[in-house]
XYZ file of N, CA and C in Angstrom:
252
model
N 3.073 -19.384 24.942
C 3.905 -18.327 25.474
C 3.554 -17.021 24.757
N 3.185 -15.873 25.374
C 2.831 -14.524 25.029
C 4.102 -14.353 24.113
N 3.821 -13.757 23.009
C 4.791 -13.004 21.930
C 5.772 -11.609 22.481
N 6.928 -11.744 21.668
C 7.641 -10.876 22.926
C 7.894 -9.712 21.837
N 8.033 -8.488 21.485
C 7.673 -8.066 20.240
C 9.468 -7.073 20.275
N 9.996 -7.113 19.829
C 11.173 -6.248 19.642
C 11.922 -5.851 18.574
N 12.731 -4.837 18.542
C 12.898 -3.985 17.298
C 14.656 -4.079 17.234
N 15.026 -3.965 16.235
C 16.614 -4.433 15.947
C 16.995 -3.524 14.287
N 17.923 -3.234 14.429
C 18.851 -2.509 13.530
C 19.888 -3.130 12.330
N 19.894 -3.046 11.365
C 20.534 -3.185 10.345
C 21.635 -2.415 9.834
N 22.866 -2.280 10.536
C 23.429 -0.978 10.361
C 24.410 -1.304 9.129
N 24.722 -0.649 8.159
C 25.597 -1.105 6.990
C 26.257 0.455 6.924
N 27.906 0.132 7.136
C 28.766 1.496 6.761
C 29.998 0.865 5.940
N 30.034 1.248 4.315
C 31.334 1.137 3.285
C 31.250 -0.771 3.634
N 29.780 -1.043 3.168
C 29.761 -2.721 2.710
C 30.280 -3.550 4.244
N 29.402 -3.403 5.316
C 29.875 -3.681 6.730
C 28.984 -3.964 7.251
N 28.294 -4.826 7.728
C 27.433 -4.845 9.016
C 27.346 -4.917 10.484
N 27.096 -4.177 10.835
C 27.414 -4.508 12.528
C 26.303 -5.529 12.849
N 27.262 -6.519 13.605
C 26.391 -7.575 14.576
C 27.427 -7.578 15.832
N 26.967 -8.065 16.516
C 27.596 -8.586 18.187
C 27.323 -10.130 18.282
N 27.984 -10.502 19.037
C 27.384 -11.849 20.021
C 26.986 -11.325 21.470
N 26.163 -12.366 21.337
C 25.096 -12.198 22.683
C 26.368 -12.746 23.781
N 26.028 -12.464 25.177
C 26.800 -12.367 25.878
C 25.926 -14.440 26.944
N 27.253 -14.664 26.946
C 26.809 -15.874 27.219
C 26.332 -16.509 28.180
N 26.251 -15.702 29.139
C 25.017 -16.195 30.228
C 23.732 -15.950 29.522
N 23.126 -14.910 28.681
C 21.674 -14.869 28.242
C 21.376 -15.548 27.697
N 20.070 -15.713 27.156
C 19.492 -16.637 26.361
C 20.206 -16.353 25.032
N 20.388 -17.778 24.168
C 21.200 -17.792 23.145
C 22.573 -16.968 22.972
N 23.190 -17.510 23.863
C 24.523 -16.828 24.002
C 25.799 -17.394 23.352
N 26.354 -16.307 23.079
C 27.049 -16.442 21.990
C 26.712 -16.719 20.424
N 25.596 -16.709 20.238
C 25.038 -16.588 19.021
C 25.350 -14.882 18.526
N 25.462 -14.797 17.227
C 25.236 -13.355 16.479
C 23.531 -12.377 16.602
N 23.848 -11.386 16.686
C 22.741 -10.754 16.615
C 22.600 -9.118 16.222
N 21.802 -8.353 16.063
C 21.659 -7.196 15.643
C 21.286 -6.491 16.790
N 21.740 -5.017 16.922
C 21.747 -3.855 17.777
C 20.337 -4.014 18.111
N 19.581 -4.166 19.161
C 18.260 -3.409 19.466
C 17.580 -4.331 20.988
N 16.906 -4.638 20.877
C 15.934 -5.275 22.151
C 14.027 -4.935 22.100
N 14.085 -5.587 23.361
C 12.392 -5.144 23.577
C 11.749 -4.121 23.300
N 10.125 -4.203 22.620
C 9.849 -2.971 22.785
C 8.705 -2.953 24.217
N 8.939 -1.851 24.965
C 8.208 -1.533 26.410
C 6.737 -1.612 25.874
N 5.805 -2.027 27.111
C 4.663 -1.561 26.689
C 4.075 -0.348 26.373
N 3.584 0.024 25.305
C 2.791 1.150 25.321
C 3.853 2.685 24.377
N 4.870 1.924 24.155
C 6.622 2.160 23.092
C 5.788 2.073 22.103
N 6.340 3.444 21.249
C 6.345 3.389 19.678
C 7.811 2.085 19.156
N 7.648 1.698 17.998
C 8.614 0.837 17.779
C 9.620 1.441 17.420
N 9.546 2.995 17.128
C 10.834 3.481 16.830
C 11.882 3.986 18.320
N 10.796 4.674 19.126
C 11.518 4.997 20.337
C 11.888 3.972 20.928
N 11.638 2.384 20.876
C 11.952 1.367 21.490
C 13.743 0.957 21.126
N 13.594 1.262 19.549
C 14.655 1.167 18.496
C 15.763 2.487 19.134
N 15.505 3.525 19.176
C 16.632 4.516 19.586
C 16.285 4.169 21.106
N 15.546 4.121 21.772
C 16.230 3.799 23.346
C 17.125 2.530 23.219
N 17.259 1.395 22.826
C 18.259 0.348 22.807
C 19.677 0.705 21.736
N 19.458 1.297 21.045
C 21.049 1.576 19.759
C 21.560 2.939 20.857
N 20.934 3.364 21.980
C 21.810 4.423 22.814
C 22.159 3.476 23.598
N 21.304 2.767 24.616
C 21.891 2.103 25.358
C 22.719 0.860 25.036
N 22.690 0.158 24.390
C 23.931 -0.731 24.031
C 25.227 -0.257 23.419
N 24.720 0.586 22.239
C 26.131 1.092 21.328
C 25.991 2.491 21.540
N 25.791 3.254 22.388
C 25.497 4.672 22.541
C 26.019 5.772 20.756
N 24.895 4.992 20.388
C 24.831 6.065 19.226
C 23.309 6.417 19.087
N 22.811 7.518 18.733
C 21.496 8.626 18.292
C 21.307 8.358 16.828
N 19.869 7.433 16.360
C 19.390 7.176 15.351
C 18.832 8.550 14.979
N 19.059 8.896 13.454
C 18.309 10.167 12.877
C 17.247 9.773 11.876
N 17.555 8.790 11.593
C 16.280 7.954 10.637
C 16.256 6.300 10.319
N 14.924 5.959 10.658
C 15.037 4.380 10.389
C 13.550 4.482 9.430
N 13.974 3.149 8.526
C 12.816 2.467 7.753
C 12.522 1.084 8.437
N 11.588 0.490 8.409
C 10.906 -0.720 8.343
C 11.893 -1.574 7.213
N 12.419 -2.285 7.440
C 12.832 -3.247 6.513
C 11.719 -5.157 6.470
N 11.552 -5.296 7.342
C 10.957 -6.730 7.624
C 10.377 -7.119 8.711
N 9.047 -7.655 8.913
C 8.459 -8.060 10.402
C 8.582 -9.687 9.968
N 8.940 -10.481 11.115
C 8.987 -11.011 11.034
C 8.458 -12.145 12.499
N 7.909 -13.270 12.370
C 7.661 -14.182 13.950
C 8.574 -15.337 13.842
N 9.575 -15.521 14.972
C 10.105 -16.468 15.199
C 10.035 -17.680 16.948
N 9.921 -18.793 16.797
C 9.574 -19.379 17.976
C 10.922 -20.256 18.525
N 11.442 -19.833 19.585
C 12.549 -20.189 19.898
C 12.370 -21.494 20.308
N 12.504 -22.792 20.058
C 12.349 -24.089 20.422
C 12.715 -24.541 21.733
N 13.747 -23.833 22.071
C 14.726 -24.215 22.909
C 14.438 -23.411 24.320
N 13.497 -22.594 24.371
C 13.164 -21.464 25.413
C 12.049 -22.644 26.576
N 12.580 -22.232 27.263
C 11.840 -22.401 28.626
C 10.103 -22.581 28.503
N 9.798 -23.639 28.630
C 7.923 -23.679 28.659
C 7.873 -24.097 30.046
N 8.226 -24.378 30.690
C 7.443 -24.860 31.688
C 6.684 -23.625 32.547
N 7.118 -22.442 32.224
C 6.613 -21.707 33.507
C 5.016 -21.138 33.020
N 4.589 -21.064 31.877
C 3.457 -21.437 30.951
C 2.697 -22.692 31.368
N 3.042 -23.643 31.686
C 2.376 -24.683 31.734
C 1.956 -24.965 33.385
N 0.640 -25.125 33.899
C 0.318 -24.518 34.862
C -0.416 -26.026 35.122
């Protein structure tokens, strides 16, 4: 399965983190997760990062760092449409 590459937020205000749960029809729903989504093709990873923290939580990032890249393989995700 092609790698799906997306960018997510760490927001900490007075010892707080914002997370959500995923909404439970999507994949892994109701699980916890961090502000952000896909990045588009041909997306810097930061504009990918402020187009999703407007559109989900409509707030305007003024500065982000790189904290961690990381690859994870969802076990549980759909192969068959890969398998030809």
């Amino acid at each position: 399965m092609k790698p799906i590459r997306v960018a997510a937020a760490v927001i900490k205000i007075a010892e707080q983190i914002l997370i959500a749960k995923r909404p439970l029809d999507k994949h892994q729903g109701g699980l916890w997760e961090f502000p952000g989504g896909k990045i588009e093709a041909g997306e810097k990873d930061l504009d990918a990062l402020s187009r999703e923290l407007l559109e989900e939580i409509n707030i305007q990032i003024t500065d982000a760092k790189l904290m961690e890249t990381i690859s994870f393989d969802y076990s549980d995700e759909d192969k068959s449409q890969s398998e030809v």
